[in-house]
Short mmCIF file of C-alpha atoms and ligand atoms in Angstrom, two decimals:
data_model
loop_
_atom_site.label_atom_id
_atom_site.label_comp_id
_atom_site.label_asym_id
_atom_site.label_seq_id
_atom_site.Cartn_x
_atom_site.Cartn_y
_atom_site.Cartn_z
CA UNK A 1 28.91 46.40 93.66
CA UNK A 2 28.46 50.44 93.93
CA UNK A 3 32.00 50.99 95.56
CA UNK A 4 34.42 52.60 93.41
CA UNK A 5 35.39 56.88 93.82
CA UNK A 6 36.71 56.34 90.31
CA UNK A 7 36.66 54.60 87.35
CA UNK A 8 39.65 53.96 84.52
CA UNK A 9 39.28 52.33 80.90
CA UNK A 10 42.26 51.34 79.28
CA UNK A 11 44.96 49.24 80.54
CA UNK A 12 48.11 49.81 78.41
CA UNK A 13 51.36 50.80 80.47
CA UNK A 14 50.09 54.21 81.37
CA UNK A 15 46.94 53.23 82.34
CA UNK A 16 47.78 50.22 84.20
CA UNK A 17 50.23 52.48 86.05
CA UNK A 18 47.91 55.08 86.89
CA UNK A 19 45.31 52.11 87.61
CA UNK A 20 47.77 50.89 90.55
CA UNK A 21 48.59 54.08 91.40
CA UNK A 22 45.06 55.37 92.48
CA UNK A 23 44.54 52.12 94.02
CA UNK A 24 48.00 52.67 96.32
CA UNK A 25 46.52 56.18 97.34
CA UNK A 26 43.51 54.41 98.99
CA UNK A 27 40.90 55.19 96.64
CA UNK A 28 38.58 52.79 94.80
CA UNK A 29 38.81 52.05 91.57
CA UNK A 30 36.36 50.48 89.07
CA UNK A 31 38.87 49.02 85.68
CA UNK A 32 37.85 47.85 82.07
CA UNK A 33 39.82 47.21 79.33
CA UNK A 34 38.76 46.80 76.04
CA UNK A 35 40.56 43.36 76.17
CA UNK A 36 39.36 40.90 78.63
CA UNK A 37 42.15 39.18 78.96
CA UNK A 38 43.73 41.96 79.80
CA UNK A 39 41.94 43.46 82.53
CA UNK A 40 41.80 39.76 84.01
CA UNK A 41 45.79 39.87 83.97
CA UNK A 42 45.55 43.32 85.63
CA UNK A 43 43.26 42.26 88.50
CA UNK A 44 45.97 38.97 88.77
CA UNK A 45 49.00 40.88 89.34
CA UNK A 46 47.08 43.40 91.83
CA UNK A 47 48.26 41.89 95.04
CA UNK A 48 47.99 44.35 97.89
CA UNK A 49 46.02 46.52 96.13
CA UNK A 50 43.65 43.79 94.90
CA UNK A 51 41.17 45.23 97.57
CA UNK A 52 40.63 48.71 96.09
CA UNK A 53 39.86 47.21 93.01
CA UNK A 54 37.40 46.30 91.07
CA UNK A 55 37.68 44.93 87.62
CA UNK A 56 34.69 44.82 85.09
CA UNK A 57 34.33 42.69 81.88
CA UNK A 58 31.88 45.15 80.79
CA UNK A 59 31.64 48.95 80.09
CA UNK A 60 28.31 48.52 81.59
CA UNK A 61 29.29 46.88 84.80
CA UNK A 62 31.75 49.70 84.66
CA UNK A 63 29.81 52.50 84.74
CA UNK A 64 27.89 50.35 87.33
CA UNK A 65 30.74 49.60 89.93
CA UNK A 66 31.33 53.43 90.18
CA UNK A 67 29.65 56.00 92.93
CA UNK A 68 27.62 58.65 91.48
CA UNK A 69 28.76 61.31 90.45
CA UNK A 70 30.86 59.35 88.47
CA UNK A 71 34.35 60.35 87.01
CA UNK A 72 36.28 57.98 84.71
CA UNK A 73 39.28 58.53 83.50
CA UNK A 74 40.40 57.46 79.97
CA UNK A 75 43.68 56.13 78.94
CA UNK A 76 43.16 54.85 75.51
CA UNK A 77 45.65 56.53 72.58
CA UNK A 78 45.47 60.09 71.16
CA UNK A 79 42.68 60.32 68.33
CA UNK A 80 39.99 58.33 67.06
CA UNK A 81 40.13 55.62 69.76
CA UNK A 82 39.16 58.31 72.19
CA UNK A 83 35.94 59.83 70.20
CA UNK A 84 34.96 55.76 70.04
CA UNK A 85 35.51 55.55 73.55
CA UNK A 86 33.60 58.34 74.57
CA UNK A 87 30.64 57.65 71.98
CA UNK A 88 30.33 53.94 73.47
CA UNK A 89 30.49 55.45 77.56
CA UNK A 90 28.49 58.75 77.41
CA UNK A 91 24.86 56.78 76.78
CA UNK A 92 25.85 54.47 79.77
CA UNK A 93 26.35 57.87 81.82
CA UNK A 94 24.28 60.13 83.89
CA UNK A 95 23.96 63.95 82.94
CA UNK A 96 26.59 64.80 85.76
CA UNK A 97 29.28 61.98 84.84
CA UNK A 98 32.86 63.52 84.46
CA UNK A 99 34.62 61.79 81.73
CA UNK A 100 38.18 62.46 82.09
CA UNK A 101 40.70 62.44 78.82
CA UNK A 102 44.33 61.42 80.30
CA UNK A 103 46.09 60.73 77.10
CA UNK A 104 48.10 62.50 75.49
CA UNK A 105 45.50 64.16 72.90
CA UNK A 106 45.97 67.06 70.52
CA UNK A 107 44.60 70.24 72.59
CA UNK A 108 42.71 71.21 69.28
CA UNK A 109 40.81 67.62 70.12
CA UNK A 110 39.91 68.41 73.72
CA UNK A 111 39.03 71.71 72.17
CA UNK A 112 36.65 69.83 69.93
CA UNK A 113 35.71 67.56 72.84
CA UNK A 114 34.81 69.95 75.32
CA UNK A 115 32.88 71.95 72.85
CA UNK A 116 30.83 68.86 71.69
CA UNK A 117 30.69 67.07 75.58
CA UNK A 118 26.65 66.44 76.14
CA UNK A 119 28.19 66.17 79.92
CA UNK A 120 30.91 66.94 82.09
CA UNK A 121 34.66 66.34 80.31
CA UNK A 122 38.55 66.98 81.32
CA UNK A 123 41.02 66.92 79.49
CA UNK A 124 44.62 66.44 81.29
CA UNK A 125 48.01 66.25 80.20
CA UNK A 126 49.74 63.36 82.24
CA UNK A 127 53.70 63.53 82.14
CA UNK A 128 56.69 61.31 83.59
CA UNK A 129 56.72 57.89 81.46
CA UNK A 130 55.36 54.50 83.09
CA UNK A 131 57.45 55.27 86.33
CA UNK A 132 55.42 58.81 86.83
CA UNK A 133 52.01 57.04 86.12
CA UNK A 134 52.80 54.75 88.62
CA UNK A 135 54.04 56.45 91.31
CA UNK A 136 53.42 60.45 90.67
CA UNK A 137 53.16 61.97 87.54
CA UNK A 138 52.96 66.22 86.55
CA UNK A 139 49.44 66.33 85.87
CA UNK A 140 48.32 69.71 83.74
CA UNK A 141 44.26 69.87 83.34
CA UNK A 142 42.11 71.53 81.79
CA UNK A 143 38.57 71.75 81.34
CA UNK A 144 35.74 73.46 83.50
CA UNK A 145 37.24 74.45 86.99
CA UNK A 146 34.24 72.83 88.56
CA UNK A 147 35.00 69.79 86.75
CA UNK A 148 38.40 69.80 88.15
CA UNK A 149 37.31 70.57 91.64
CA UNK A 150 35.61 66.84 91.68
CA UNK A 151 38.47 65.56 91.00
CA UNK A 152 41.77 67.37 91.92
CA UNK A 153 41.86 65.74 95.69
CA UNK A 154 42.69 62.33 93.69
CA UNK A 155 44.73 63.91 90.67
CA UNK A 156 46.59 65.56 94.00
CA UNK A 157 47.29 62.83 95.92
CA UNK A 158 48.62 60.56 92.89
CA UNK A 159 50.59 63.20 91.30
CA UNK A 160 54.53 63.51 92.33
CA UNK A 161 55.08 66.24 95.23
CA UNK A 162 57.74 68.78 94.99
CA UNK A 163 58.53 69.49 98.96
CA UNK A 164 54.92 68.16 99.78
CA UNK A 165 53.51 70.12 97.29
CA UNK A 166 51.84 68.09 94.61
CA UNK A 167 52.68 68.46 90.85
CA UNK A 168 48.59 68.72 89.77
CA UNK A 169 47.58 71.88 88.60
CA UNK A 170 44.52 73.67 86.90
CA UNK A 171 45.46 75.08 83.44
CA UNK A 172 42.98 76.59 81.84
CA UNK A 173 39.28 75.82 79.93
CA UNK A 174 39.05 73.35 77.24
CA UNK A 175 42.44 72.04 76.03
CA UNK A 176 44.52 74.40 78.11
CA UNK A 177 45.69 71.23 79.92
CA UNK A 178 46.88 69.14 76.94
CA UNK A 179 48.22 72.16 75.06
CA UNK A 180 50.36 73.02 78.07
CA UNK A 181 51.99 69.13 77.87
CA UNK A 182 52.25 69.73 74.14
CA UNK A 183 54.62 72.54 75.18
CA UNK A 184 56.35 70.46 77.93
CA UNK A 185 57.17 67.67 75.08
CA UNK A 186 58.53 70.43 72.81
CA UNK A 187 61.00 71.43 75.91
CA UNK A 188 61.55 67.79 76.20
CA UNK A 189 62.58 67.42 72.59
CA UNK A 190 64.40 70.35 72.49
CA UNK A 191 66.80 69.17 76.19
CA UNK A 192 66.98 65.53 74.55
CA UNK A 193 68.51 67.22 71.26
CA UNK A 194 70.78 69.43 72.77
CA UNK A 195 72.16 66.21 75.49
CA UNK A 196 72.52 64.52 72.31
CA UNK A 197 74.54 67.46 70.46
CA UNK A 198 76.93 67.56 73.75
CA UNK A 199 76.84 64.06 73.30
CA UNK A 200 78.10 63.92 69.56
CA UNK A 201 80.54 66.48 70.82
CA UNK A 202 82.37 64.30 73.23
CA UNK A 203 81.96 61.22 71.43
CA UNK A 204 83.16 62.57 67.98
CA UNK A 205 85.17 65.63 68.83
CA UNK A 206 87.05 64.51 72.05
CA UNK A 207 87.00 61.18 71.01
CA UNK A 208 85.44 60.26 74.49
CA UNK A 209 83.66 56.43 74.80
CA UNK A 210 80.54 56.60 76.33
CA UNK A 211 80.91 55.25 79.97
CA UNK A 212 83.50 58.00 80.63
CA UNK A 213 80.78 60.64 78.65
CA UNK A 214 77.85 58.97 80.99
CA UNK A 215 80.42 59.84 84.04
CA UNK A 216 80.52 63.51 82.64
CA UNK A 217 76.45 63.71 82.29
CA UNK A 218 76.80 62.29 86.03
CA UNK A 219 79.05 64.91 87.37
CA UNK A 220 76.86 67.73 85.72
CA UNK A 221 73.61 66.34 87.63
CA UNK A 222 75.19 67.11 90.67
CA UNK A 223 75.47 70.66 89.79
CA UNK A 224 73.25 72.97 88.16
CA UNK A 225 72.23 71.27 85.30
CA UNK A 226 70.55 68.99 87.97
CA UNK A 227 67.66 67.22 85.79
CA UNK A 228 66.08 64.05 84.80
CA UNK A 229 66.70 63.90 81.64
CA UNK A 230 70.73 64.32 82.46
CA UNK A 231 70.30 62.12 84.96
CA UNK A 232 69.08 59.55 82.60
CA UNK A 233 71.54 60.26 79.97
CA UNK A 234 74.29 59.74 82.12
CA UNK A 235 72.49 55.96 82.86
CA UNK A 236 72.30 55.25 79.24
CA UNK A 237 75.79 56.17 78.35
CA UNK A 238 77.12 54.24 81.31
CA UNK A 239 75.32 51.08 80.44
CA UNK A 240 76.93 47.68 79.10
CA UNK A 241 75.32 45.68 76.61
CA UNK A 242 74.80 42.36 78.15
CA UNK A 243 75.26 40.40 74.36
CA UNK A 244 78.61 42.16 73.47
CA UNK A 245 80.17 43.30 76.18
CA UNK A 246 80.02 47.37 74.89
CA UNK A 247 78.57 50.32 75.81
CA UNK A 248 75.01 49.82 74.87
CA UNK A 249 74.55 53.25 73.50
CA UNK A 250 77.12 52.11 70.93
CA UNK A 251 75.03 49.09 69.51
CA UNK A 252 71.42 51.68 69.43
CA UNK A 253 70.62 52.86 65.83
CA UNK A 254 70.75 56.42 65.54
CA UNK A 255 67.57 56.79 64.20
CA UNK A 256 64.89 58.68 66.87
CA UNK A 257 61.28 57.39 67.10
CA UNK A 258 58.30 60.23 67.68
CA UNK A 259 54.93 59.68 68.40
CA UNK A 260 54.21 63.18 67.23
CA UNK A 261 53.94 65.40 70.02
CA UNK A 262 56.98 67.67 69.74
CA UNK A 263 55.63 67.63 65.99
CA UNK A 264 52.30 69.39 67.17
CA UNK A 265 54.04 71.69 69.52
CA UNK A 266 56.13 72.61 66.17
CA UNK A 267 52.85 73.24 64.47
CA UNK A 268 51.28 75.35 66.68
CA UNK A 269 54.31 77.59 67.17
CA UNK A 270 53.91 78.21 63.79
CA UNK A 271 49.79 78.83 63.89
CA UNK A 272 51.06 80.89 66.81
CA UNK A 273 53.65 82.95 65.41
CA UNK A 274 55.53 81.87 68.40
CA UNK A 275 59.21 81.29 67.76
CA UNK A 276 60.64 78.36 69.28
CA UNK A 277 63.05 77.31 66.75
CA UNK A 278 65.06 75.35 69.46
CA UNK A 279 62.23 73.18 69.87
CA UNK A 280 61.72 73.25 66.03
CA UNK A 281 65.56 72.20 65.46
CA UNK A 282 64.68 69.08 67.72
CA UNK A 283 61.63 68.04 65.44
CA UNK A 284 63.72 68.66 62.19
CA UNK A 285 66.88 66.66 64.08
CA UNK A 286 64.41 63.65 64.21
CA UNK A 287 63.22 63.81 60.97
CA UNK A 288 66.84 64.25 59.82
CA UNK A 289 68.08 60.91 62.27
CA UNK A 290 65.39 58.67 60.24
CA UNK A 291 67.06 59.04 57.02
CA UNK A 292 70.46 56.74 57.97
CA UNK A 293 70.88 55.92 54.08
CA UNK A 294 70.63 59.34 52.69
CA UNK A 295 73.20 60.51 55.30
CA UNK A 296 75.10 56.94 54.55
CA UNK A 297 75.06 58.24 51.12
CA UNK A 298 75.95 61.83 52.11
CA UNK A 299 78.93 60.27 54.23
CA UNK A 300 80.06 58.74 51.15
CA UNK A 301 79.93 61.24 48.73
CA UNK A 302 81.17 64.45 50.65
CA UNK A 303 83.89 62.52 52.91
CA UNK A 304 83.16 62.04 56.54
CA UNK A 305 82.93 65.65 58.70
CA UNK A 306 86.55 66.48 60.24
CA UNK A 307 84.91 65.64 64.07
CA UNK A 308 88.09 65.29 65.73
CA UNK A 309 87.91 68.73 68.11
CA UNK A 310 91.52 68.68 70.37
CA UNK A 311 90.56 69.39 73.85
CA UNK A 312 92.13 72.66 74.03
CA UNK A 313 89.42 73.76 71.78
CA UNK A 314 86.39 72.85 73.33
CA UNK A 315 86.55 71.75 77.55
CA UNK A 316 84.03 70.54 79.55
CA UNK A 317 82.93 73.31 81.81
CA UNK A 318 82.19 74.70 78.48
CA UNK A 319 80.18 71.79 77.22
CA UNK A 320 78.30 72.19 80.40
CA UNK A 321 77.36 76.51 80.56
CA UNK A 322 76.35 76.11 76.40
CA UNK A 323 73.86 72.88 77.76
CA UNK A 324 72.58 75.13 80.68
CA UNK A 325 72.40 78.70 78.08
CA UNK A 326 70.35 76.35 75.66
CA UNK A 327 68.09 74.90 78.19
CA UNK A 328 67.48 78.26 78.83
CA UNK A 329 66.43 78.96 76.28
CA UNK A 330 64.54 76.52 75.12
CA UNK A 331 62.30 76.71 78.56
CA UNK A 332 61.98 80.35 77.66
CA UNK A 333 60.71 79.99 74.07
CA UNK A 334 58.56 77.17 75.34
CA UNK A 335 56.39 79.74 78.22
CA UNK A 336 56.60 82.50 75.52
CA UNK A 337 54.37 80.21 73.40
CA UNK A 338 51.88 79.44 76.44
CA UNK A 339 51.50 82.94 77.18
CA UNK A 340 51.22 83.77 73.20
CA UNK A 341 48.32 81.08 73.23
CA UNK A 342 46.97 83.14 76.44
CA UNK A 343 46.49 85.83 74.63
CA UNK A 344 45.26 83.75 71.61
CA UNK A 345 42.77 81.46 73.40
CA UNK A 346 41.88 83.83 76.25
CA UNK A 347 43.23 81.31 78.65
CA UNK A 348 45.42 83.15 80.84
CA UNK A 349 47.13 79.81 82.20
CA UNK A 350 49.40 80.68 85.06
CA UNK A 351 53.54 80.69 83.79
CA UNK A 352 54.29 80.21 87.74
CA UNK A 353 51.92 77.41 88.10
CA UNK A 354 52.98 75.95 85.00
CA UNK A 355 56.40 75.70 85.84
CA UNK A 356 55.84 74.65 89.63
CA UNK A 357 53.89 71.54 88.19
CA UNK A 358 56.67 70.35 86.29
CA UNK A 359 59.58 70.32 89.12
CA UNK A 360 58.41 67.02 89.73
CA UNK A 361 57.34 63.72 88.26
CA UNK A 362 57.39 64.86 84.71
CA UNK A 363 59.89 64.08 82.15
CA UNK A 364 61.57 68.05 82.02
CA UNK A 365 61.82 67.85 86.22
CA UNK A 366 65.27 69.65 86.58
CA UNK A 367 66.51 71.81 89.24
CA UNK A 368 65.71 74.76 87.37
CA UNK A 369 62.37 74.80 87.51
CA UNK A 370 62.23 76.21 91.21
CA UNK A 371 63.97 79.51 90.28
CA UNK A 372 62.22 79.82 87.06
CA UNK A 373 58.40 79.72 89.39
CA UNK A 374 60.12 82.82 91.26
CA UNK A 375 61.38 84.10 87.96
CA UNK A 376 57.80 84.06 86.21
CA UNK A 377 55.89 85.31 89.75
CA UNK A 378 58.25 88.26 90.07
CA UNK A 379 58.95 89.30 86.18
CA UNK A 380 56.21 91.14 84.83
CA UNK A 381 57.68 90.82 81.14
CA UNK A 382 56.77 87.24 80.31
CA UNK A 383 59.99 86.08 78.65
CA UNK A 384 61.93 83.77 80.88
CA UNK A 385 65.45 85.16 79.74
CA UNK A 386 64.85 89.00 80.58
CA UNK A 387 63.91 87.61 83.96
CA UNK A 388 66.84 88.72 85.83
CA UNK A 389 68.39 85.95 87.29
CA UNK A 390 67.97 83.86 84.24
CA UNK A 391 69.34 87.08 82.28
CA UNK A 392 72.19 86.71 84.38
CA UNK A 393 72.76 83.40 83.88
CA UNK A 394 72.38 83.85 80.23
CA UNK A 395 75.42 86.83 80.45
CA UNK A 396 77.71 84.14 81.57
CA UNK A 397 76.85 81.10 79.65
CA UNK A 398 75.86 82.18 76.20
CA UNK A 399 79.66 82.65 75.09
CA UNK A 400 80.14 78.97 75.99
CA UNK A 401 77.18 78.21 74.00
CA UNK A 402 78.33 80.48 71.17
CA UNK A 403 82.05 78.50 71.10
CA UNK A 404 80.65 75.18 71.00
CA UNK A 405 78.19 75.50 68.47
CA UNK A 406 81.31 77.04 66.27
CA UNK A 407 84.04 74.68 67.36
CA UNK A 408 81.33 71.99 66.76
CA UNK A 409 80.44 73.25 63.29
CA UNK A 410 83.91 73.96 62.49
CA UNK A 411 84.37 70.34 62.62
CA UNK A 412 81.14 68.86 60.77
CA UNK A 413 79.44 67.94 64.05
CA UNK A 414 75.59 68.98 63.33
CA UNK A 415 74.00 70.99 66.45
CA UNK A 416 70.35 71.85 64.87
CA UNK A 417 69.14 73.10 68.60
CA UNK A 418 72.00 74.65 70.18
CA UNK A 419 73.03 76.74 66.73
CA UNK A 420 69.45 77.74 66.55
CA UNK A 421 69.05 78.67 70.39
CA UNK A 422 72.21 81.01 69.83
CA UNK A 423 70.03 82.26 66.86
CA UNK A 424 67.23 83.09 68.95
CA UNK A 425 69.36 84.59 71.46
CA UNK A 426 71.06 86.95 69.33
CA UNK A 427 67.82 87.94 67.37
CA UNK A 428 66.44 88.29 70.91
CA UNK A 429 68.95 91.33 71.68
CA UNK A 430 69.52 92.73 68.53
CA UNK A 431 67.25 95.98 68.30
CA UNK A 432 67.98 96.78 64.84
CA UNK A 433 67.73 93.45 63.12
CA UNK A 434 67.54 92.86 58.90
CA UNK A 435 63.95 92.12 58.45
CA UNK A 436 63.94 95.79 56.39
CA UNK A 437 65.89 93.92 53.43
CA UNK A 438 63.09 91.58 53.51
CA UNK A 439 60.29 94.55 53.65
CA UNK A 440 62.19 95.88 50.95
CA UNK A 441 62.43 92.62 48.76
CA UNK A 442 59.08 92.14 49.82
CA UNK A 443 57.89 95.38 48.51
CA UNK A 444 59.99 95.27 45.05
CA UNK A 445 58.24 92.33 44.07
CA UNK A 446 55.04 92.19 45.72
CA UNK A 447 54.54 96.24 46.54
CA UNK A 448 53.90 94.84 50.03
CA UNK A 449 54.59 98.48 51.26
CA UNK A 450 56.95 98.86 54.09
CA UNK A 451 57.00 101.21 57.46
CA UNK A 452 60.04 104.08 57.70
CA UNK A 453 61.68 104.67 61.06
CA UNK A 454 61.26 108.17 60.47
CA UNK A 455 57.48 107.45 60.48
CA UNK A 456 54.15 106.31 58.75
CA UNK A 457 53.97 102.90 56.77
CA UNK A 458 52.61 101.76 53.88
CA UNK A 459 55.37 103.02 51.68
CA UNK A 460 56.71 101.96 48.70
CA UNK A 461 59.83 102.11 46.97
CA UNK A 462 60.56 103.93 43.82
CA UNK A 463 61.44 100.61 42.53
C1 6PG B 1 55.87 62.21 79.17
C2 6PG B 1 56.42 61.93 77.80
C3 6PG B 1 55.53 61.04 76.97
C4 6PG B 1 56.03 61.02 75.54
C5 6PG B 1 55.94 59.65 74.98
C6 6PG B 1 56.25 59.65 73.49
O1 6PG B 1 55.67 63.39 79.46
O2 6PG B 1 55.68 61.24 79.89
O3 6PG B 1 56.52 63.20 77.12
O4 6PG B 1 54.18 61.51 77.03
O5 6PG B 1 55.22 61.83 74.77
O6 6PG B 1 56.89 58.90 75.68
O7 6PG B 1 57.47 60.30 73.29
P1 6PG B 1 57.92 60.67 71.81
O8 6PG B 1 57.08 61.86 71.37
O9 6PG B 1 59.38 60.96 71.92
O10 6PG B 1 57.64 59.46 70.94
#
């Protein structure tokens, strides 16, 4: 039957999740999963919301069950599975079907994608876990606006609301959408790292055990390192393993998992010329945490690092300003590489928007992101930490951040994306930096020429 306003293919967690959720904001919605069997289990476990929909054992019943114009979303993973998906749907389409890319794909793909679509095609970044999916995610498209105009009143209403406004924004053309959630996983990676640096910090230095750090991370959400990510951090390091009677964050290998999207956000920096070498640091501190016998073996050979930090040297409060400085920071290198692929792309996507969409439902929510809107509306230069209340809040914190990071190395703990954020920070107000020894070194080997402050370049040295 011809009822459904949308249809979804792909029934993993996130699409399952988003499934139920579009079904829970009254709208219609036609479901197919590769997998019978599970698309049967999908329609099973429904109950309320069995009514709104409709599951199809077929793509072509699919396509069938859905109201033309049709849109349907996909939610199958990054790469080939998509191009698959959409070579097996688009003959089974009219010319005016919207297919609709909700996974978390490499922008240069939707790129690709939007450039080779024989018919309508979105492509939108969709953030906050299984728990967003299900009950309002930060959804960042991109695409034709028109496209997005069919669709936006349901990406609205599913998406999470910040004070009734909802977290679903237009981007840009083409892969503005999925490059802008590449960017939001970089800042993800980057906050992650530098929780876990604070972390390693309290556990190693101050000698701290992990419920009484997780009541630490709990105190600092009430203030203004309000966020999700501290909120959850504080959860973990509370938690008691059920099998041993520990902290469960004591019995979790140290090794991080990546499914590769901070990786891409790395890459592109670098395409870019973009620095974000917080962000970076938090790629490289994954790759580093999957190497447990090589730093076993480094452990071994070079004497475990001194760690033990007397709390005279390093406090709290001061744990706390050098988390909120690098956050900072991080967020700032992250829109300086949206509005560097502005200028790149010719997409113009909106810094204010960008950061409204995420103070809600999307893994980076924090309490920041309100004053950092204002910050980006009001500050015509387009780097978050000249903005002046951020600039401000940078003045007081970055000595904190600047103590840690040397009490911390002082004592062997590593801090990849706080040391590199005060890196970026000091490069960031140092007018006359040292990049003329490497014009010079540059030009002594390679007659690269070089540019004189007292005028003219391509000189060379009489070397
Ligand atoms: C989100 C998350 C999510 C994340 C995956 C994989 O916004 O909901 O960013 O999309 O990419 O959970 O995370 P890793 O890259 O850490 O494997």
């Amino acid at each position: 039957m011809t009822t459904a306003q949308i249809g979804l293919i792909g029934l993993g967690t996130m699409g399952a999740a988003l499934a139920a959720n579009i079904a829970d904001n009254g709208f219609d919605i036609a479901v197919w999963n590769r997998t019978t069997s599970v698309t049967k289990e999908f329609a099973a476990n429904a109950g309320e919301l069995a009514g709104k929909i409709t599951a199809t054992e077929t793509l072509e019943d699919l396509v069938q069950a859905i109201t033309k114009p049709r849109a349907i979303i996909l939610m199958v993973p990054a790469g080939q599975a998509v191009d698959d998906q959409i070579d097996a749907l688009r003959p089974l389409l009219e010319a005016d079907d919207l297919i609709i890319d909700a996974g978390n794909a490499l922008f240069h793909d939707t790129n690709r994608r939007a450039k080779e679509a024989t018919g309508p095609f979105l492509g939108i970044g969709v953030s906050g876990g299984e728990d967003g999916a299900r009950f309002g995610p930060s959804i960042m498209g991109g695409g034709d606006k028109a496209y997005w105009d069919r669709v936006s009143h349901i990406l609205e209403a599913i998406s999470a609301k910040h004070k009734g406004t909802p977290c679903a924004t237009y981007m840009g053309p083409a892969g503005a959408g999925h490059f802008v959630k590449a960017v939001h996983n970089g800042i993800e990676y980057a906050d992650m790292q530098m929780i876990a640096e604070v972390y390693g910090i309290m556990r190693d230095g101050l000698g701290m055990d992990a419920p009484d750090i997780g009541k630490v991370f709990e105190n600092w959400n009430a203030g203004p390192l309000q966020s999700y990510l501290i909120e959850i951090s504080g959860k973990v390091a509370k938690t008691i393993d059920d099998k041993t009677g520990k902290p469960l964050l004591d019995m979790i290998v140290d090794a991080a998992g990546q499914k590769g999207t901070g990786r891409w956000t790395a890459i592109e920096a670098q395409q870019l010329a973009a620095p974000i070498p917080g962000i970076e640091a938090a790629v490289v501190a994954r790759n580093l945490s999957s190497r447990r016998e090589e730093r076993a073996a480094g452990e071994a050979l070079f004497g475990p690092a001194p760690r033990k930090i007397s709390d005279e040297a390093v406090t709290l409060d001061q744990l706390e300003s050098a988390l909120m400085a690098g956050k900072i920071l991080s967020y700032a290198q992250g829109f300086a590489m949206i509005e560097a692929a502005s200028e790149s792309y010719g997409w113009a996507m909106p810094l204010p928007d960008i950061a409204r969409v995420w103070r809600a439902g999307c893994i980076i929510r924090s309490a920041m992101l309100d004053d950092m809107a204002t910050a980006l509306t009001e500050h015509p230069d387009r780097n978050l930490m000249r903005a002046p209340a951020f600039a401000d809040l940078l003045k007081s914190n970055h000595n904190a951040l600047r103590e840690v990071v040397a009490i911390g190395t002082l004592h062997g703990t590593a801090m990849p994306a706080l040391a590199s954020s005060v890196a970026y920070f000091d490069a960031m107000r140092t007018a006359r930096g040292t990049a003329n020894m490497i014009q010079g070194q540059r030009d002594f080997f390679g007659r690269h020429s070089f540019a004189r402050l007292d005028g003219g370049d391509g000189w060379h040295g009489p070397w």
